[in-house]
Amino acid sequence: FEQDIDIDLKTPDDVVTEADHAAERFLKEKLLTLFPGSGFHGEESGQDLGSNGYTWVVDPLDGTHNYSEGIPLWGCSVGLLDSEMKPVLGVLDFPTVKKTQWAEVGGGAFLDGKPIHVSTAPLIPTSVIGVQSKIRLKKFPGHVEYASRYHSARSLGSIAYHGYLVSTGRMRGSADLKVKLHDIVAVTVIVQEAGGWVSDLDGRPIFPLQREFPYYVDAPVPFFAGDPVTGPDLLKALFPDGTPDGTFGE
């Protein structure tokens, strides 16, 4: 980190580094040894279906662009889906800021060993929401109304980091039109176990997954994370007519 890093382009706006590949190889070996028979879905290596119904879903370096530019907002995201395609375990680790979060269904969410909770305080003009791109915010049908009420939209370049901020009450919501499954499995468990609310952009649950697992290798997933008190109103303000350009899961 903070050195000259060779990058490759997966798409014109999506970079990958050797650190992504090395971290995923390491995690795959360790996780499949820890839980034999489980499957593995990684951002860089795709899917290996297991035999016990459980699947690890991993983004080895969420925020690769930040990492490649020496910006310290990036981390590792490890989630586990059960046989019903529901997230049951999540871990987020941010080495540069020395923060680690984890949660399991029914067990609460923790940051460095201390319980964490979303905020349910009323929204105010300085309330912060996260979007993956300021440009994408302009595609949200309600962005003009939102901008007139709440001025603090932030794009930090990492869904995992947005999830960290939502689950600890620092950010009131995080919305994106197009994330990938590996971005959100761990985040979902942590936000929900911190008392939060996760949905697609129509307010419907994302999990359990509604399609066969291979569909999600490349499929975009509309995503919102917030709190159950103010989240639905915030989502409706951003998307008064639901998800633009069709709905997720059809």
PDB file of C-alpha atoms in Angstrom:
ATOM      1  CA  PHE A   1       0.000   0.000   0.000  1.00  0.00           C
ATOM      2  CA  GLU A   2       1.122   3.572  -0.819  1.00  0.00           C
ATOM      3  CA  GLN A   3       3.683   2.258  -3.297  1.00  0.00           C
ATOM      4  CA  ASP A   4       3.799   2.076  -7.082  1.00  0.00           C
ATOM      5  CA  ILE A   5       1.187  -0.561  -7.904  1.00  0.00           C
ATOM      6  CA  ASP A   6       0.631  -2.245 -11.239  1.00  0.00           C
ATOM      7  CA  ILE A   7      -3.022  -2.286 -12.193  1.00  0.00           C
ATOM      8  CA  ASP A   8      -5.095  -4.009 -14.837  1.00  0.00           C
ATOM      9  CA  LEU A   9      -8.450  -2.845 -16.141  1.00  0.00           C
ATOM     10  CA  LYS A  10     -11.355  -5.285 -15.934  1.00  0.00           C
ATOM     11  CA  THR A  11     -13.551  -2.585 -17.497  1.00  0.00           C
ATOM     12  CA  PRO A  12     -12.757   1.049 -18.343  1.00  0.00           C
ATOM     13  CA  ASP A  13     -13.734   2.080 -14.795  1.00  0.00           C
ATOM     14  CA  ASP A  14     -12.892  -1.056 -12.784  1.00  0.00           C
ATOM     15  CA  VAL A  15      -9.308  -1.779 -11.770  1.00  0.00           C
ATOM     16  CA  VAL A  16      -7.695  -4.894 -10.311  1.00  0.00           C
ATOM     17  CA  THR A  17      -4.280  -5.409  -8.719  1.00  0.00           C
ATOM     18  CA  GLU A  18      -2.140  -8.386  -7.772  1.00  0.00           C
ATOM     19  CA  ALA A  19      -3.169  -7.719  -4.173  1.00  0.00           C
ATOM     20  CA  ASP A  20      -6.781  -8.556  -5.129  1.00  0.00           C
ATOM     21  CA  HIS A  21      -5.753 -11.889  -6.607  1.00  0.00           C
ATOM     22  CA  ALA A  22      -3.313 -12.777  -3.812  1.00  0.00           C
ATOM     23  CA  ALA A  23      -5.792 -11.933  -1.056  1.00  0.00           C
ATOM     24  CA  GLU A  24      -8.528 -13.971  -2.720  1.00  0.00           C
ATOM     25  CA  ARG A  25      -6.286 -17.001  -3.169  1.00  0.00           C
ATOM     26  CA  PHE A  26      -5.300 -16.802   0.503  1.00  0.00           C
ATOM     27  CA  LEU A  27      -8.879 -16.429   1.727  1.00  0.00           C
ATOM     28  CA  LYS A  28     -10.204 -19.193  -0.481  1.00  0.00           C
ATOM     29  CA  GLU A  29      -7.633 -21.665   0.810  1.00  0.00           C
ATOM     30  CA  LYS A  30      -8.194 -20.729   4.457  1.00  0.00           C
ATOM     31  CA  LEU A  31     -12.002 -20.588   4.337  1.00  0.00           C
ATOM     32  CA  LEU A  32     -12.443 -23.874   2.490  1.00  0.00           C
ATOM     33  CA  THR A  33     -10.063 -25.524   4.947  1.00  0.00           C
ATOM     34  CA  LEU A  34     -11.976 -24.023   7.865  1.00  0.00           C
ATOM     35  CA  PHE A  35     -15.355 -25.163   6.498  1.00  0.00           C
ATOM     36  CA  PRO A  36     -14.848 -28.191   4.203  1.00  0.00           C
ATOM     37  CA  GLY A  37     -17.506 -28.743   1.574  1.00  0.00           C
ATOM     38  CA  SER A  38     -18.578 -25.118   1.389  1.00  0.00           C
ATOM     39  CA  GLY A  39     -18.701 -23.223  -1.880  1.00  0.00           C
ATOM     40  CA  PHE A  40     -16.810 -20.068  -2.757  1.00  0.00           C
ATOM     41  CA  HIS A  41     -17.837 -16.993  -4.744  1.00  0.00           C
ATOM     42  CA  GLY A  42     -15.060 -14.444  -5.179  1.00  0.00           C
ATOM     43  CA  GLU A  43     -14.896 -11.204  -7.108  1.00  0.00           C
ATOM     44  CA  GLU A  44     -11.793 -12.272  -9.001  1.00  0.00           C
ATOM     45  CA  SER A  45     -12.130 -16.052  -9.337  1.00  0.00           C
ATOM     46  CA  GLY A  46     -15.871 -16.544  -9.811  1.00  0.00           C
ATOM     47  CA  GLN A  47     -17.822 -19.454  -8.333  1.00  0.00           C
ATOM     48  CA  ASP A  48     -17.007 -22.892  -7.033  1.00  0.00           C
ATOM     49  CA  LEU A  49     -20.153 -24.623  -5.848  1.00  0.00           C
ATOM     50  CA  GLY A  50     -19.704 -26.713  -2.724  1.00  0.00           C
ATOM     51  CA  SER A  51     -21.503 -29.742  -1.352  1.00  0.00           C
ATOM     52  CA  ASN A  52     -22.816 -28.651   2.055  1.00  0.00           C
ATOM     53  CA  GLY A  53     -25.154 -25.849   0.960  1.00  0.00           C
ATOM     54  CA  TYR A  54     -23.059 -23.005   2.358  1.00  0.00           C
ATOM     55  CA  THR A  55     -21.154 -20.530   0.194  1.00  0.00           C
ATOM     56  CA  TRP A  56     -18.479 -18.023   1.115  1.00  0.00           C
ATOM     57  CA  VAL A  57     -18.933 -14.733  -0.754  1.00  0.00           C
ATOM     58  CA  VAL A  58     -15.764 -12.661  -0.791  1.00  0.00           C
ATOM     59  CA  ASP A  59     -14.521  -9.320  -2.028  1.00  0.00           C
ATOM     60  CA  PRO A  60     -10.832  -9.573  -1.164  1.00  0.00           C
ATOM     61  CA  LEU A  61     -10.187  -5.870  -1.629  1.00  0.00           C
ATOM     62  CA  ASP A  62     -13.273  -3.688  -1.641  1.00  0.00           C
ATOM     63  CA  GLY A  63     -12.182  -0.255  -2.787  1.00  0.00           C
ATOM     64  CA  THR A  64      -9.419  -1.363  -5.144  1.00  0.00           C
ATOM     65  CA  HIS A  65      -9.286   2.012  -6.870  1.00  0.00           C
ATOM     66  CA  ASN A  66      -8.719   3.705  -3.518  1.00  0.00           C
ATOM     67  CA  TYR A  67      -6.022   1.160  -2.699  1.00  0.00           C
ATOM     68  CA  SER A  68      -4.260   1.647  -6.029  1.00  0.00           C
ATOM     69  CA  GLU A  69      -4.182   5.429  -5.543  1.00  0.00           C
ATOM     70  CA  GLY A  70      -2.927   5.323  -1.944  1.00  0.00           C
ATOM     71  CA  ILE A  71      -6.292   6.333  -0.465  1.00  0.00           C
ATOM     72  CA  PRO A  72      -6.761   4.430   2.832  1.00  0.00           C
ATOM     73  CA  LEU A  73     -10.491   3.676   2.486  1.00  0.00           C
ATOM     74  CA  TRP A  74     -10.527   0.025   1.441  1.00  0.00           C
ATOM     75  CA  GLY A  75     -10.990  -3.321   3.114  1.00  0.00           C
ATOM     76  CA  CYS A  76     -11.762  -7.013   2.922  1.00  0.00           C
ATOM     77  CA  SER A  77     -15.327  -8.329   2.890  1.00  0.00           C
ATOM     78  CA  VAL A  78     -16.140 -11.947   3.800  1.00  0.00           C
ATOM     79  CA  GLY A  79     -19.724 -13.197   3.988  1.00  0.00           C
ATOM     80  CA  LEU A  80     -21.390 -16.600   4.253  1.00  0.00           C
ATOM     81  CA  LEU A  81     -24.673 -17.655   2.631  1.00  0.00           C
ATOM     82  CA  ASP A  82     -26.639 -20.620   3.955  1.00  0.00           C
ATOM     83  CA  SER A  83     -28.504 -23.229   1.913  1.00  0.00           C
ATOM     84  CA  GLU A  84     -31.518 -20.882   1.648  1.00  0.00           C
ATOM     85  CA  MET A  85     -29.293 -18.182   0.101  1.00  0.00           C
ATOM     86  CA  LYS A  86     -29.519 -15.982   3.187  1.00  0.00           C
ATOM     87  CA  PRO A  87     -26.478 -14.214   4.681  1.00  0.00           C
ATOM     88  CA  VAL A  88     -25.621 -15.677   8.082  1.00  0.00           C
ATOM     89  CA  LEU A  89     -22.113 -14.375   8.796  1.00  0.00           C
ATOM     90  CA  GLY A  90     -20.156 -11.277   7.848  1.00  0.00           C
ATOM     91  CA  VAL A  91     -16.694  -9.868   8.510  1.00  0.00           C
ATOM     92  CA  LEU A  92     -15.298  -6.528   7.322  1.00  0.00           C
ATOM     93  CA  ASP A  93     -11.664  -5.668   7.945  1.00  0.00           C
ATOM     94  CA  PHE A  94     -10.056  -2.297   7.203  1.00  0.00           C
ATOM     95  CA  PRO A  95      -6.294  -2.633   7.722  1.00  0.00           C
ATOM     96  CA  THR A  96      -5.277   0.981   7.160  1.00  0.00           C
ATOM     97  CA  VAL A  97      -7.688   2.352   9.775  1.00  0.00           C
ATOM     98  CA  LYS A  98      -7.286  -0.723  12.004  1.00  0.00           C
ATOM     99  CA  LYS A  99     -11.005  -1.492  12.302  1.00  0.00           C
ATOM    100  CA  THR A 100     -12.675  -4.909  12.157  1.00  0.00           C
ATOM    101  CA  GLN A 101     -16.407  -5.630  12.201  1.00  0.00           C
ATOM    102  CA  TRP A 102     -18.216  -8.925  12.427  1.00  0.00           C
ATOM    103  CA  ALA A 103     -21.711 -10.281  12.896  1.00  0.00           C
ATOM    104  CA  GLU A 104     -23.647 -13.525  12.771  1.00  0.00           C
ATOM    105  CA  VAL A 105     -27.403 -13.912  12.540  1.00  0.00           C
ATOM    106  CA  GLY A 106     -28.917 -13.696  15.998  1.00  0.00           C
ATOM    107  CA  GLY A 107     -25.640 -12.759  17.646  1.00  0.00           C
ATOM    108  CA  GLY A 108     -25.446  -8.995  17.197  1.00  0.00           C
ATOM    109  CA  ALA A 109     -22.842  -6.893  15.405  1.00  0.00           C
ATOM    110  CA  PHE A 110     -19.489  -5.783  16.751  1.00  0.00           C
ATOM    111  CA  LEU A 111     -16.671  -3.359  15.999  1.00  0.00           C
ATOM    112  CA  ASP A 112     -13.373  -4.383  17.560  1.00  0.00           C
ATOM    113  CA  GLY A 113     -15.275  -6.405  20.156  1.00  0.00           C
ATOM    114  CA  LYS A 114     -17.802  -3.721  21.118  1.00  0.00           C
ATOM    115  CA  PRO A 115     -21.516  -3.887  20.152  1.00  0.00           C
ATOM    116  CA  ILE A 116     -22.599  -1.473  17.434  1.00  0.00           C
ATOM    117  CA  HIS A 117     -25.968  -0.047  16.407  1.00  0.00           C
ATOM    118  CA  VAL A 118     -27.359   2.033  13.572  1.00  0.00           C
ATOM    119  CA  SER A 119     -28.712   5.480  14.349  1.00  0.00           C
ATOM    120  CA  THR A 120     -32.476   5.997  14.414  1.00  0.00           C
ATOM    121  CA  ALA A 121     -32.328   9.719  15.215  1.00  0.00           C
ATOM    122  CA  PRO A 122     -34.421  12.014  13.012  1.00  0.00           C
ATOM    123  CA  LEU A 123     -32.801  13.054   9.754  1.00  0.00           C
ATOM    124  CA  ILE A 124     -31.459  16.604   9.692  1.00  0.00           C
ATOM    125  CA  PRO A 125     -30.028  18.721   6.849  1.00  0.00           C
ATOM    126  CA  THR A 126     -26.483  17.569   7.615  1.00  0.00           C
ATOM    127  CA  SER A 127     -27.360  13.853   7.689  1.00  0.00           C
ATOM    128  CA  VAL A 128     -24.896  11.899   5.544  1.00  0.00           C
ATOM    129  CA  ILE A 129     -25.816   9.271   2.975  1.00  0.00           C
ATOM    130  CA  GLY A 130     -23.470   7.230   0.831  1.00  0.00           C
ATOM    131  CA  VAL A 131     -23.629   6.708  -2.914  1.00  0.00           C
ATOM    132  CA  GLN A 132     -21.019   4.910  -4.975  1.00  0.00           C
ATOM    133  CA  SER A 133     -20.653   7.874  -7.308  1.00  0.00           C
ATOM    134  CA  LYS A 134     -21.769  11.486  -7.215  1.00  0.00           C
ATOM    135  CA  ILE A 135     -22.534  11.058 -10.904  1.00  0.00           C
ATOM    136  CA  ARG A 136     -24.863   8.180 -10.080  1.00  0.00           C
ATOM    137  CA  LEU A 137     -26.649  10.322  -7.499  1.00  0.00           C
ATOM    138  CA  LYS A 138     -27.884  12.470 -10.396  1.00  0.00           C
ATOM    139  CA  LYS A 139     -29.564   9.361 -11.816  1.00  0.00           C
ATOM    140  CA  PHE A 140     -31.675   8.970  -8.670  1.00  0.00           C
ATOM    141  CA  PRO A 141     -35.127  10.357  -9.554  1.00  0.00           C
ATOM    142  CA  GLY A 142     -35.415  12.133  -6.204  1.00  0.00           C
ATOM    143  CA  HIS A 143     -31.930  13.595  -6.080  1.00  0.00           C
ATOM    144  CA  VAL A 144     -33.124  17.198  -6.499  1.00  0.00           C
ATOM    145  CA  GLU A 145     -35.571  16.875  -3.617  1.00  0.00           C
ATOM    146  CA  TYR A 146     -32.956  15.073  -1.554  1.00  0.00           C
ATOM    147  CA  ALA A 147     -30.301  17.692  -2.256  1.00  0.00           C
ATOM    148  CA  SER A 148     -32.686  20.434  -1.160  1.00  0.00           C
ATOM    149  CA  ARG A 149     -33.195  18.716   2.210  1.00  0.00           C
ATOM    150  CA  TYR A 150     -29.953  16.874   2.969  1.00  0.00           C
ATOM    151  CA  HIS A 151     -26.670  18.190   1.649  1.00  0.00           C
ATOM    152  CA  SER A 152     -24.159  15.574   2.688  1.00  0.00           C
ATOM    153  CA  ALA A 153     -24.011  12.866   0.029  1.00  0.00           C
ATOM    154  CA  ARG A 154     -20.668  11.093   0.094  1.00  0.00           C
ATOM    155  CA  SER A 155     -19.003   8.717  -2.337  1.00  0.00           C
ATOM    156  CA  LEU A 156     -16.149   6.975  -0.514  1.00  0.00           C
ATOM    157  CA  GLY A 157     -15.370   4.327  -3.120  1.00  0.00           C
ATOM    158  CA  SER A 158     -16.165   1.272  -1.000  1.00  0.00           C
ATOM    159  CA  ILE A 159     -19.524  -0.360  -0.260  1.00  0.00           C
ATOM    160  CA  ALA A 160     -17.873  -2.113   2.681  1.00  0.00           C
ATOM    161  CA  TYR A 161     -16.796   1.205   4.180  1.00  0.00           C
ATOM    162  CA  HIS A 162     -20.245   2.661   3.634  1.00  0.00           C
ATOM    163  CA  GLY A 163     -21.651  -0.381   5.445  1.00  0.00           C
ATOM    164  CA  TYR A 164     -19.234   0.189   8.315  1.00  0.00           C
ATOM    165  CA  LEU A 165     -20.436   3.777   8.643  1.00  0.00           C
ATOM    166  CA  VAL A 166     -24.142   2.879   8.418  1.00  0.00           C
ATOM    167  CA  SER A 167     -23.845   0.112  11.009  1.00  0.00           C
ATOM    168  CA  THR A 168     -22.140   2.454  13.474  1.00  0.00           C
ATOM    169  CA  GLY A 169     -24.603   5.314  12.978  1.00  0.00           C
ATOM    170  CA  ARG A 170     -22.202   7.695  11.253  1.00  0.00           C
ATOM    171  CA  MET A 171     -23.907   7.428   7.858  1.00  0.00           C
ATOM    172  CA  ARG A 172     -27.704   7.314   7.665  1.00  0.00           C
ATOM    173  CA  GLY A 173     -28.011   5.306   4.474  1.00  0.00           C
ATOM    174  CA  SER A 174     -26.106   3.930   1.504  1.00  0.00           C
ATOM    175  CA  ALA A 175     -27.687   3.492  -1.913  1.00  0.00           C
ATOM    176  CA  ASP A 176     -26.461   2.263  -5.257  1.00  0.00           C
ATOM    177  CA  LEU A 177     -28.030   1.246  -8.543  1.00  0.00           C
ATOM    178  CA  LYS A 178     -25.496  -1.434  -9.395  1.00  0.00           C
ATOM    179  CA  VAL A 179     -23.445  -3.333  -6.849  1.00  0.00           C
ATOM    180  CA  LYS A 180     -22.378  -6.970  -7.033  1.00  0.00           C
ATOM    181  CA  LEU A 181     -23.229  -9.818  -4.712  1.00  0.00           C
ATOM    182  CA  HIS A 182     -19.692  -9.966  -3.322  1.00  0.00           C
ATOM    183  CA  ASP A 183     -20.070  -6.324  -2.231  1.00  0.00           C
ATOM    184  CA  ILE A 184     -23.077  -6.830   0.024  1.00  0.00           C
ATOM    185  CA  VAL A 185     -23.307 -10.236   1.733  1.00  0.00           C
ATOM    186  CA  ALA A 186     -21.080  -9.341   4.693  1.00  0.00           C
ATOM    187  CA  VAL A 187     -22.450  -5.787   4.828  1.00  0.00           C
ATOM    188  CA  THR A 188     -26.022  -7.099   4.966  1.00  0.00           C
ATOM    189  CA  VAL A 189     -25.428  -9.279   8.028  1.00  0.00           C
ATOM    190  CA  ILE A 190     -23.552  -6.550   9.879  1.00  0.00           C
ATOM    191  CA  VAL A 191     -26.077  -3.792   9.150  1.00  0.00           C
ATOM    192  CA  GLN A 192     -29.064  -5.981  10.013  1.00  0.00           C
ATOM    193  CA  GLU A 193     -27.508  -7.285  13.222  1.00  0.00           C
ATOM    194  CA  ALA A 194     -26.739  -3.671  14.156  1.00  0.00           C
ATOM    195  CA  GLY A 195     -30.489  -3.034  13.971  1.00  0.00           C
ATOM    196  CA  GLY A 196     -30.468  -1.786  10.403  1.00  0.00           C
ATOM    197  CA  TRP A 197     -32.536  -2.363   7.291  1.00  0.00           C
ATOM    198  CA  VAL A 198     -31.344  -3.687   3.919  1.00  0.00           C
ATOM    199  CA  SER A 199     -33.414  -3.768   0.733  1.00  0.00           C
ATOM    200  CA  ASP A 200     -33.393  -3.242  -2.995  1.00  0.00           C
ATOM    201  CA  LEU A 201     -34.379   0.196  -4.269  1.00  0.00           C
ATOM    202  CA  ASP A 202     -38.070  -0.692  -4.156  1.00  0.00           C
ATOM    203  CA  GLY A 203     -37.834  -1.474  -0.452  1.00  0.00           C
ATOM    204  CA  ARG A 204     -38.038  -5.239  -0.990  1.00  0.00           C
ATOM    205  CA  PRO A 205     -35.702  -7.753   0.649  1.00  0.00           C
ATOM    206  CA  ILE A 206     -32.718  -8.809  -1.452  1.00  0.00           C
ATOM    207  CA  PHE A 207     -32.298 -12.051   0.446  1.00  0.00           C
ATOM    208  CA  PRO A 208     -33.021 -14.900   0.117  1.00  0.00           C
ATOM    209  CA  LEU A 209     -31.774 -14.630  -3.453  1.00  0.00           C
ATOM    210  CA  GLN A 210     -34.536 -15.051  -6.003  1.00  0.00           C
ATOM    211  CA  ARG A 211     -32.494 -16.506  -8.864  1.00  0.00           C
ATOM    212  CA  GLU A 212     -30.120 -19.420  -9.290  1.00  0.00           C
ATOM    213  CA  PHE A 213     -26.734 -18.610  -7.816  1.00  0.00           C
ATOM    214  CA  PRO A 214     -24.749 -18.485 -11.115  1.00  0.00           C
ATOM    215  CA  TYR A 215     -26.878 -15.511 -12.204  1.00  0.00           C
ATOM    216  CA  TYR A 216     -25.105 -13.353  -9.635  1.00  0.00           C
ATOM    217  CA  VAL A 217     -21.584 -13.786 -11.004  1.00  0.00           C
ATOM    218  CA  ASP A 218     -21.966 -10.634 -13.097  1.00  0.00           C
ATOM    219  CA  ALA A 219     -25.479  -9.388 -12.357  1.00  0.00           C
ATOM    220  CA  PRO A 220     -25.912  -5.880 -10.916  1.00  0.00           C
ATOM    221  CA  VAL A 221     -27.901  -5.690  -7.682  1.00  0.00           C
ATOM    222  CA  PRO A 222     -29.670  -2.460  -6.622  1.00  0.00           C
ATOM    223  CA  PHE A 223     -28.905  -1.947  -2.930  1.00  0.00           C
ATOM    224  CA  PHE A 224     -29.905   0.202   0.020  1.00  0.00           C
ATOM    225  CA  ALA A 225     -28.790  -0.003   3.649  1.00  0.00           C
ATOM    226  CA  GLY A 226     -30.093   2.231   6.399  1.00  0.00           C
ATOM    227  CA  ASP A 227     -32.130   2.118   9.574  1.00  0.00           C
ATOM    228  CA  PRO A 228     -35.724   0.837   9.832  1.00  0.00           C
ATOM    229  CA  VAL A 229     -37.091   4.148  11.153  1.00  0.00           C
ATOM    230  CA  THR A 230     -35.834   6.704   8.630  1.00  0.00           C
ATOM    231  CA  GLY A 231     -34.561   4.364   5.899  1.00  0.00           C
ATOM    232  CA  PRO A 232     -37.884   3.780   4.101  1.00  0.00           C
ATOM    233  CA  ASP A 233     -38.585   7.526   3.891  1.00  0.00           C
ATOM    234  CA  LEU A 234     -35.061   8.262   2.695  1.00  0.00           C
ATOM    235  CA  LEU A 235     -35.308   5.562   0.052  1.00  0.00           C
ATOM    236  CA  LYS A 236     -38.676   6.875  -1.115  1.00  0.00           C
ATOM    237  CA  ALA A 237     -37.245  10.396  -1.365  1.00  0.00           C
ATOM    238  CA  LEU A 238     -34.438   9.159  -3.604  1.00  0.00           C
ATOM    239  CA  PHE A 239     -36.609   6.790  -5.655  1.00  0.00           C
ATOM    240  CA  PRO A 240     -40.209   8.046  -5.548  1.00  0.00           C
ATOM    241  CA  ASP A 241     -41.194   5.747  -8.417  1.00  0.00           C
ATOM    242  CA  GLY A 242     -39.099   2.734  -7.412  1.00  0.00           C
ATOM    243  CA  THR A 243     -36.059   1.355  -9.158  1.00  0.00           C
ATOM    244  CA  PRO A 244     -35.306   3.144 -12.450  1.00  0.00           C
ATOM    245  CA  ASP A 245     -34.874   1.101 -15.625  1.00  0.00           C
ATOM    246  CA  GLY A 246     -36.780  -1.921 -14.380  1.00  0.00           C
ATOM    247  CA  THR A 247     -36.880  -3.714 -11.072  1.00  0.00           C
ATOM    248  CA  PHE A 248     -34.574  -6.207  -9.461  1.00  0.00           C
ATOM    249  CA  GLY A 249     -35.583  -9.857  -9.494  1.00  0.00           C
ATOM    250  CA  GLU A 250     -38.000  -9.862 -12.420  1.00  0.00           C
TER     251      GLU A 250
END
